[in-house]
Coordinates of C-alpha atoms in Angstrom, one line a residue:
Chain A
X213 CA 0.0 0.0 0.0
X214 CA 1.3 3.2 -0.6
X215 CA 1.9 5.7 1.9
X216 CA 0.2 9.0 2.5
X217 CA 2.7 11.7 2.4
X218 CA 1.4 15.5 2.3
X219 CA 3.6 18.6 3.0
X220 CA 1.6 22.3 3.4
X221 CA 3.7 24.6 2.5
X222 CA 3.5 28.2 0.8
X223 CA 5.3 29.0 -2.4
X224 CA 8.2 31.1 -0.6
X225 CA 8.1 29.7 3.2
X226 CA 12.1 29.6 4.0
X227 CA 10.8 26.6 6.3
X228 CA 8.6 24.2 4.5
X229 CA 11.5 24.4 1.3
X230 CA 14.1 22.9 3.8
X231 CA 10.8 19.7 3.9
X232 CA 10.8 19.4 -0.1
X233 CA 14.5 20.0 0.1
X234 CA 14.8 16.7 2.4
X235 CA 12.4 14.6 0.6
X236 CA 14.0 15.1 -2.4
X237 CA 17.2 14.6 -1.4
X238 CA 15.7 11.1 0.3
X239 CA 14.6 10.5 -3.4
X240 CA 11.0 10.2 -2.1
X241 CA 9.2 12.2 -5.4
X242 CA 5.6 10.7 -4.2
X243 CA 3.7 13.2 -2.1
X244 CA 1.0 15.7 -1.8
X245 CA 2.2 19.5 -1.7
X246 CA -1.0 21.6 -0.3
X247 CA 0.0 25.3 -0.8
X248 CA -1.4 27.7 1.5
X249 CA -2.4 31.2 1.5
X250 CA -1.3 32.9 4.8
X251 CA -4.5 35.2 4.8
X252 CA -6.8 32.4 4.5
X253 CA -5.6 29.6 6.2
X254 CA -6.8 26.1 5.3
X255 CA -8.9 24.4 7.8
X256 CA -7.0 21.3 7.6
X257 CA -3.5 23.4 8.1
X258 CA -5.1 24.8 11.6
X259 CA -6.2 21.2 12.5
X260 CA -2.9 19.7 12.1
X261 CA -0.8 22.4 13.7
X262 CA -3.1 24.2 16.5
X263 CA -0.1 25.6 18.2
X264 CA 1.6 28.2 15.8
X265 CA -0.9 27.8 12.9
X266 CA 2.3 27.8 10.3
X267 CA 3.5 26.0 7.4
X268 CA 5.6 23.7 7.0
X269 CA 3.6 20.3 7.9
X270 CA 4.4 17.1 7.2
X271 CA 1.2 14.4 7.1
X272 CA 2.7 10.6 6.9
X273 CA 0.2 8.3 7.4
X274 CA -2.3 10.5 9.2
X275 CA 0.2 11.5 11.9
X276 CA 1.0 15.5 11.1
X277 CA 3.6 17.0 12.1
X278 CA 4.8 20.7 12.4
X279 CA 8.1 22.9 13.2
X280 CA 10.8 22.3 10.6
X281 CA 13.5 21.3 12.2
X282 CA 11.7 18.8 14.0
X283 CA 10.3 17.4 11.0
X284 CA 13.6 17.1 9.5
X285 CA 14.8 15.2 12.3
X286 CA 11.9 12.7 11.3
X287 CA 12.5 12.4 7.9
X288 CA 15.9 11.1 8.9
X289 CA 14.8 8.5 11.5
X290 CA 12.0 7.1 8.5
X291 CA 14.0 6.8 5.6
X292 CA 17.4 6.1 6.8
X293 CA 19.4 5.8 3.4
X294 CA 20.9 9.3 2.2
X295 CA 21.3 10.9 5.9
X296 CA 21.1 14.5 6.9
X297 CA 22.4 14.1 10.3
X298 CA 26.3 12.6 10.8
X299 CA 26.3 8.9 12.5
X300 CA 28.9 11.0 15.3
X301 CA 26.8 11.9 18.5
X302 CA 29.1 14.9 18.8
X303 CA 29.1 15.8 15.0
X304 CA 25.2 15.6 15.5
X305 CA 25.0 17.8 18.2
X306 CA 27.0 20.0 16.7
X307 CA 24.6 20.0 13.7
X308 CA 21.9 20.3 15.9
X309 CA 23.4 23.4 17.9
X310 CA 24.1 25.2 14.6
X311 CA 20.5 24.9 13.4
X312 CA 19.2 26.1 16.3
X313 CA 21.6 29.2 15.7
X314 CA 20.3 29.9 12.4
X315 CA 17.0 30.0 13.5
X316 CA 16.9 31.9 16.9
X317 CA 19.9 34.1 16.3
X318 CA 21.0 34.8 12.6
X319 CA 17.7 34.9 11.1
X320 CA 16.3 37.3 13.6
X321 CA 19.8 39.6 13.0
X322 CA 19.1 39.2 9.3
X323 CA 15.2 39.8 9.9
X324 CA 16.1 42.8 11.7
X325 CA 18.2 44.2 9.2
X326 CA 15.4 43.8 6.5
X327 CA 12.7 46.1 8.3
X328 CA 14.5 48.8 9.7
X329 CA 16.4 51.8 8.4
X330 CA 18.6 54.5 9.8
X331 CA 20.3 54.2 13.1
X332 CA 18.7 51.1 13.8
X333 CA 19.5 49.4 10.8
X334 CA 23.1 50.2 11.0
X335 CA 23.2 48.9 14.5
X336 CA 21.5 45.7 13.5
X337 CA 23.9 45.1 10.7
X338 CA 27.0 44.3 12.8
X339 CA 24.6 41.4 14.7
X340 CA 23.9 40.0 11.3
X341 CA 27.8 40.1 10.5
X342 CA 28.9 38.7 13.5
X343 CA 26.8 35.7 13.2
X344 CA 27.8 35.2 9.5
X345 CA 31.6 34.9 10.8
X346 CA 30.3 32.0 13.5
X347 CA 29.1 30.0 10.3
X348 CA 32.3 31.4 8.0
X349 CA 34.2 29.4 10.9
X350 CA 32.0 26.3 10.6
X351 CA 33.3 26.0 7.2
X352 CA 36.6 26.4 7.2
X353 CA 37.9 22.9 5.5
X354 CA 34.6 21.5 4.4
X355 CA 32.5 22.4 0.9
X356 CA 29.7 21.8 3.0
X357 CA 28.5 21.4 6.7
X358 CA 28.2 18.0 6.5
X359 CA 31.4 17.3 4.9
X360 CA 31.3 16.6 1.1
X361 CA 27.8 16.2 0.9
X362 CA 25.1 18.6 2.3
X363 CA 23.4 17.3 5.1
X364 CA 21.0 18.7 7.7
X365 CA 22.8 22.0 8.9
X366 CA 23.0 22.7 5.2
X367 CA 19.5 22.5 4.6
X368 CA 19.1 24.4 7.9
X369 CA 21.1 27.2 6.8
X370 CA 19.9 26.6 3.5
X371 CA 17.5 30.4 3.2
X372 CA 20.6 32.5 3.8
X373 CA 21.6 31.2 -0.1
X374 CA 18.9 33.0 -1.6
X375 CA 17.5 35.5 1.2
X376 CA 20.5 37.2 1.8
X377 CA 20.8 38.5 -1.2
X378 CA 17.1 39.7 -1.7
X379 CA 17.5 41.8 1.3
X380 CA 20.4 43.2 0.1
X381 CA 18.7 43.6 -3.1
X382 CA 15.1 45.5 -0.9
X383 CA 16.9 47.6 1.2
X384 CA 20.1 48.7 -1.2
X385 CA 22.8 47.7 1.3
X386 CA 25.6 45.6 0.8
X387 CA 25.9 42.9 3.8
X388 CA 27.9 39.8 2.4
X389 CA 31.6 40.8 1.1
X390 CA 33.2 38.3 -0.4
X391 CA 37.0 38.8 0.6
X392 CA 35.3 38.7 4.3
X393 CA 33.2 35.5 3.8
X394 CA 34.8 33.6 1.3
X395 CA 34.1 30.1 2.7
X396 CA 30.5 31.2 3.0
X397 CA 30.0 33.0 -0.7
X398 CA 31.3 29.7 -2.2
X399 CA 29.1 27.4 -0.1
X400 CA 26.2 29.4 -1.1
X401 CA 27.4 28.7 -4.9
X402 CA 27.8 25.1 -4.4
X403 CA 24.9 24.9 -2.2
X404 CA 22.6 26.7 -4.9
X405 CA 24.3 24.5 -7.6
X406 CA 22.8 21.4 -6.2
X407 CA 20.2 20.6 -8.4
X408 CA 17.7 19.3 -5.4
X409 CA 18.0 22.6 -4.6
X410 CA 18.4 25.0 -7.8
X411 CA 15.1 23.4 -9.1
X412 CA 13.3 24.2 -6.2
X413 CA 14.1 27.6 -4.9
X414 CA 11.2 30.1 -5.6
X415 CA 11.2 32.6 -7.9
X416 CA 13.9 35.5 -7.5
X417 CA 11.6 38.2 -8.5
X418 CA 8.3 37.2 -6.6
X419 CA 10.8 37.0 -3.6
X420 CA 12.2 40.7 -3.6
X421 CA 8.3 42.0 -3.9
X422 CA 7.4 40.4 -1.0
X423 CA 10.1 41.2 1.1
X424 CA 9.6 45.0 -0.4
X425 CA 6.4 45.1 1.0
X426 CA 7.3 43.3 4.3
X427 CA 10.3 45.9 4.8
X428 CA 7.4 48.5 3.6
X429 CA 5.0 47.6 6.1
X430 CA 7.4 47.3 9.5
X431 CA 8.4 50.5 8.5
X432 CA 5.1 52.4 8.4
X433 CA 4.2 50.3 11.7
X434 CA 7.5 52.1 13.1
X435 CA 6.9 55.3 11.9
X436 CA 2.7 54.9 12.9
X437 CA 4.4 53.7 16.5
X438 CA 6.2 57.2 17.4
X439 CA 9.1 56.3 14.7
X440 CA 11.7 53.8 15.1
X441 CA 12.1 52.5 19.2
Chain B
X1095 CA 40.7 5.3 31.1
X1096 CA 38.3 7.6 33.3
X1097 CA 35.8 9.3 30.9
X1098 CA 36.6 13.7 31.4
X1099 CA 32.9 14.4 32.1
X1100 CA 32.3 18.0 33.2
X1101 CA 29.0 20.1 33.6
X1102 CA 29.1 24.3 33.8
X1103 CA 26.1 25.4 35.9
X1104 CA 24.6 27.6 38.2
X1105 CA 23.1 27.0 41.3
X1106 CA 19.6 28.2 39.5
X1107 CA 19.7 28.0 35.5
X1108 CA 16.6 25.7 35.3
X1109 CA 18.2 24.7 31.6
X1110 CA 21.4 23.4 33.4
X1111 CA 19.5 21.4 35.7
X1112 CA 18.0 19.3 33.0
X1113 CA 21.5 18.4 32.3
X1114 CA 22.5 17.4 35.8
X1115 CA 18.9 15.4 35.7
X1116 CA 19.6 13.3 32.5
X1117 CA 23.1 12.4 34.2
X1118 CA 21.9 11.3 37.1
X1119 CA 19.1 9.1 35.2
X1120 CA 21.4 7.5 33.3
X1121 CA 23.4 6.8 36.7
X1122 CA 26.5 8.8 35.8
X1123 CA 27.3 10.1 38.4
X1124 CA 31.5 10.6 38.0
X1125 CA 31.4 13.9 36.5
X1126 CA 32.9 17.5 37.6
X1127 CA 30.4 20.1 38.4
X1128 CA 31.7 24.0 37.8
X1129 CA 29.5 26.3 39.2
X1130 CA 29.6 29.7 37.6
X1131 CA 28.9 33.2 38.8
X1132 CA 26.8 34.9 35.9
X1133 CA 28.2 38.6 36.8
X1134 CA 32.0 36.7 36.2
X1135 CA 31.8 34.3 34.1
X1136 CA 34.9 32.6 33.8
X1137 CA 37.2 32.1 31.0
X1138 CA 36.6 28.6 30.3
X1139 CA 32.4 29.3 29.7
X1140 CA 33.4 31.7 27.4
X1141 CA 35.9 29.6 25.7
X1142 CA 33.4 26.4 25.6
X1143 CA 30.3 28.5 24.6
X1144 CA 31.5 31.8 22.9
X1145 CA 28.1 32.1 20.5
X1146 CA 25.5 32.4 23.7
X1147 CA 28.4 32.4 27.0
X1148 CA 25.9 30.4 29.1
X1149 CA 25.2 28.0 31.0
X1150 CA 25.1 24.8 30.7
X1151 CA 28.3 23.4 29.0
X1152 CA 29.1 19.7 28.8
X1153 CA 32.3 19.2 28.3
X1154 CA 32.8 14.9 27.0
X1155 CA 36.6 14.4 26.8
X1156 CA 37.3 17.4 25.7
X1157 CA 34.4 18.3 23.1
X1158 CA 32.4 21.0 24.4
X1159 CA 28.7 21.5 23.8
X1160 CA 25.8 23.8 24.8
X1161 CA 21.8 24.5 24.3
X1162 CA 20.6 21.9 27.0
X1163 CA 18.2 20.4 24.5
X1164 CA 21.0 19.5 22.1
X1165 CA 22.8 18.1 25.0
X1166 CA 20.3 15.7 26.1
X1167 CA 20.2 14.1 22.9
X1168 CA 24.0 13.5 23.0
X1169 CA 23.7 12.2 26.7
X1170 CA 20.7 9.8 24.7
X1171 CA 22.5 9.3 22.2
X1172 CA 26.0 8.0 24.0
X1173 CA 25.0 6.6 26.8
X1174 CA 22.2 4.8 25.2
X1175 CA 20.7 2.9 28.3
X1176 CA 17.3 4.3 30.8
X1177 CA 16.5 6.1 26.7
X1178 CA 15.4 9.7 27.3
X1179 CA 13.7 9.7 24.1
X1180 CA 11.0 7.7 22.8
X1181 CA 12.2 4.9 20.1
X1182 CA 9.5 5.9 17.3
X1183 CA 10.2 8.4 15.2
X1184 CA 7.0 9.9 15.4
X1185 CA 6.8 9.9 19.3
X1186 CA 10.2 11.3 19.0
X1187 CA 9.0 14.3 16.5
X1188 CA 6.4 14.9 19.3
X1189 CA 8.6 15.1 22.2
X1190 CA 10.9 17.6 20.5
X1191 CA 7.5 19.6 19.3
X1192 CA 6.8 20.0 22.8
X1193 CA 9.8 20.8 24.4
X1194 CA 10.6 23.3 21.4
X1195 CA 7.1 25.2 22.3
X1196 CA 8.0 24.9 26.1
X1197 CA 11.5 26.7 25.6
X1198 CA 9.7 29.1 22.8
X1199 CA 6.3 29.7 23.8
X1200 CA 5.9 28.6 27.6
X1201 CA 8.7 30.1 29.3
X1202 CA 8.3 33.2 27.3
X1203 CA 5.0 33.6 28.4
X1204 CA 5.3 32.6 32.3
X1205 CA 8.7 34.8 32.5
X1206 CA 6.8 38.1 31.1
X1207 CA 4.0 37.2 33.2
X1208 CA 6.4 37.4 36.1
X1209 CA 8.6 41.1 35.0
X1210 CA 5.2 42.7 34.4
X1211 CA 2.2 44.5 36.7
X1212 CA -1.1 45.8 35.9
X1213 CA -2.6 45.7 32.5
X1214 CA 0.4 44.1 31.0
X1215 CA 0.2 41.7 33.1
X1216 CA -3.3 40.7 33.2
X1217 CA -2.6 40.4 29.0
X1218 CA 0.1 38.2 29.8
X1219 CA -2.0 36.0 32.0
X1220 CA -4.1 34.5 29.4
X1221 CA -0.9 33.5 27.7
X1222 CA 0.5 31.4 30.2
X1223 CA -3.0 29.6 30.7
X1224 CA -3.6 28.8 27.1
X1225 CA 0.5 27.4 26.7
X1226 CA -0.5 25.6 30.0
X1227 CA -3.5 23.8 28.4
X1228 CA -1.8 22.3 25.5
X1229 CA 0.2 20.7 27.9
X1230 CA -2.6 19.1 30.5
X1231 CA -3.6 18.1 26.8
X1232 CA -0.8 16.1 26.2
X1233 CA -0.7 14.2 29.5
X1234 CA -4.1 12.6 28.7
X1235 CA -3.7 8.7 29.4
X1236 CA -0.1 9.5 30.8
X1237 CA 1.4 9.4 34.1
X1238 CA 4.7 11.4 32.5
X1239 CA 5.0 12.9 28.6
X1240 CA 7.2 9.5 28.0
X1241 CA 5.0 7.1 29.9
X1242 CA 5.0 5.3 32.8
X1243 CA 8.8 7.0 33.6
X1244 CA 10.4 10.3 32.6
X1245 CA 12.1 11.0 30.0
X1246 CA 13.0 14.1 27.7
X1247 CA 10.0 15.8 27.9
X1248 CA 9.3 15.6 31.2
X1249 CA 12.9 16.7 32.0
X1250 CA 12.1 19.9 29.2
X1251 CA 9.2 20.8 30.9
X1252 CA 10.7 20.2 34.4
X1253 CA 11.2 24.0 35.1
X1254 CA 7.2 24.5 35.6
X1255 CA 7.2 21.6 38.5
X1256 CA 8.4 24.5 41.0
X1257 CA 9.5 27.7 39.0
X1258 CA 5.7 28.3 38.2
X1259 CA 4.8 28.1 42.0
X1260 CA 8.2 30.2 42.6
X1261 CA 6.5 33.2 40.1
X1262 CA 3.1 32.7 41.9
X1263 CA 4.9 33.8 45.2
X1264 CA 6.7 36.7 43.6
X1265 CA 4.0 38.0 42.2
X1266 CA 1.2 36.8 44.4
X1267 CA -0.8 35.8 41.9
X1268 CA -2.2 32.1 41.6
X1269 CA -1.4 30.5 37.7
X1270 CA -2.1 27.2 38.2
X1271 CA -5.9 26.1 39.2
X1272 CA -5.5 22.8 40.2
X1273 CA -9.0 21.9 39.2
X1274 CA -9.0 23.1 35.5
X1275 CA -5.0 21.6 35.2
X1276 CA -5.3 18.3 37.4
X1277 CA -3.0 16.2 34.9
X1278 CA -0.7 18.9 35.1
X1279 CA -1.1 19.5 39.1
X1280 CA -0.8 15.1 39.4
X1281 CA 2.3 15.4 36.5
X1282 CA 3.9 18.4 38.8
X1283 CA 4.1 16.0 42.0
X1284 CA 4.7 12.7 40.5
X1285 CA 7.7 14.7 38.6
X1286 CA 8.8 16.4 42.0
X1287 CA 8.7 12.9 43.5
X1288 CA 11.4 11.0 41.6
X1289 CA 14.1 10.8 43.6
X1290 CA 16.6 12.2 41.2
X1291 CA 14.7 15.5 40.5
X1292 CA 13.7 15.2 44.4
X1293 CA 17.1 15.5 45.5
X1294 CA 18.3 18.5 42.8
X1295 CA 15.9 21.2 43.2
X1296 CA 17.9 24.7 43.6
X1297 CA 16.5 25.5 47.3
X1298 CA 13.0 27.4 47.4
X1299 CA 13.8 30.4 49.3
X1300 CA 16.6 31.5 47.7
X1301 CA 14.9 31.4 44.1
X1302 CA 12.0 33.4 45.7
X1303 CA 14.9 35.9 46.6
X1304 CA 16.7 35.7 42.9
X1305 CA 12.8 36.2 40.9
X1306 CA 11.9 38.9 43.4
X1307 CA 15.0 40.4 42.0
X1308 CA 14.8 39.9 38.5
X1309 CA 11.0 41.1 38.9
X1310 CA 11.9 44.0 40.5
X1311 CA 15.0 44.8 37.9
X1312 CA 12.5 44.6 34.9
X1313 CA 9.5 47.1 36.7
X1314 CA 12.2 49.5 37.9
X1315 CA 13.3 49.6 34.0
X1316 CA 9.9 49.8 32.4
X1317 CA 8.7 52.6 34.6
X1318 CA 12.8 54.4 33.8
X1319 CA 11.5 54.0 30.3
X1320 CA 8.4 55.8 30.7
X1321 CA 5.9 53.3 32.3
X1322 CA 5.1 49.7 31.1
X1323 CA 5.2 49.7 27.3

């Protein structure tokens, strides 16, 4: 019997790609992509993840499943051939610690950077560069994070490939120079070169629009709020 | 050879504890405890955790590692008797879920329910109660989140089994009504009960002393900054 296997996801969610990202590179082509609108929420998507309401999900065999990292964590333990995660208890908690960076730390910095301008933008930009030289170090003698192959930590740090540069691209500043972050410019080649992932990033164009109008709208909440705190 | 084993703590860091906790379930109990002073940290926290310089480290023969939930999967994962975490995969993306939204959504909640007064806090109220549910949820049929004994969830969680009564002191207001949260009132004393969380609780009063503090710090700085915002 085949299995039921549905992932809802929206066409740009940073999150659910790192899901499709893992299937695929599982080689599991057969399941059931559900694409949400985040103003109008499926019924289904609130039933499955009542807590934070948010793509991605992962459905496998009726049991759903939500926060990404967590989800990648399962794909691994179900389909054990091609692992994300290194055998070493110590290389996986490094892998694991890492993640968890990228998700509570960089991505805020980066985030941060993205709706702010001014004085507060130029103080959030050396956060964001600080944490780009924790993962430049993480690099240093490896093409990827997990070794010659890219693995979970990859696909963990796997939005910085594309978003960086559309924030660079919205807000007209500059943030990744290559002569700095060498290791990291040419893992987000190689990482983008991967053709799991280059056939699956969304599209470029749609990207910086709705990150315009993100950047657009913090900053007319600021302004609205007494200007910039 | 003697394994090095050491642990960086405080006497209070709730996330250090669950360190100590998994140890001592897994019946290690030859390991070096350094207890830190948070205004001086010393040199070897910040050399063994330089991204967040906190507490808890694990050093393993000479491989540092930090973020307590990343560390109790490499104590699961090396010393792989008394597991921590469930053997399915699924039960095992559930138990991460929850400890995730426990770090992220219930501790965030109870500790700005705790720095706040007035309005803000009776918004912040409402918070706590509805994280709180989702967990009296979860303990349906279960005398712990792994079972019939403890295990990572339980030790994730573990914080609420007396910091949530600690809060209710130091701000004299009562959370936790045992007759709309009875699995999680039962859960809280069978928890407290096990000998090895029993016999590792930070003592009472002076965690009263330490919240009244912090509580006191965060008013003092929202009325300097022009009342509660």
């Amino acid at each position: 019997m085949a299995e039921e296997l549905k992932v809802f996801r929206t066409w740009s969610s940073p999150y659910a790609l790192r899901i499709i990202w893992a299937l695929k590179l599982k080689g599991i082509e057969e399941y059931e992509t559900i694409f949400e609108d985040i103003t109008n929420k499926s019924p289904l998507l609130l039933q499955y993840n009542p807590v934070h309401k948010k793509v991605p999900v992962l459905v496998h065999d009726g049991k759903p499943m939500s926060e990404s990292l967590v989800i990648l964590e399962y794909i691994d333990e179900t389909w054990k051939h091609n692992p994300l995660l290194p055998q070493d208890p110590y290389e996986r908690a490094t892998a694991r610690f890492w993640a968890k960076f990228g998700d509570e730390k960089l991505l805020k910095s980066v985030f941060n950077f993205l709706i702010t301008q001014g004085k507060e933008q130029e103080e959030a930009i050396p956060q964001v560069i600080e944490n780009l030289k924790y993962i430049e170090e993480q690099l240093k003698g490896n093409k990827f994070f997990g070794g010659e192959t890219i693995g979970y930590t990859d696909i963990a740090f796997g939005w910085t490939a594309n978003l960086l540069s559309v924030f660079e691209e919205v807000t007209g500043i500059k943030l990744l120079d290559e002569e700095k972050f060498p290791l990291l410019s040419a893992w987000m080649r190689n990482f983008s070169d991967v053709p799991v992932i280059k056939e699956n990033w969304p599209p470029r164009d749609k990207l910086v629009i709705k990150f315009q109008a993100t950047r657009e709208k913090y900053l007319a909440a600021a302004v609205a709020g007494g200007g910039p705190k």
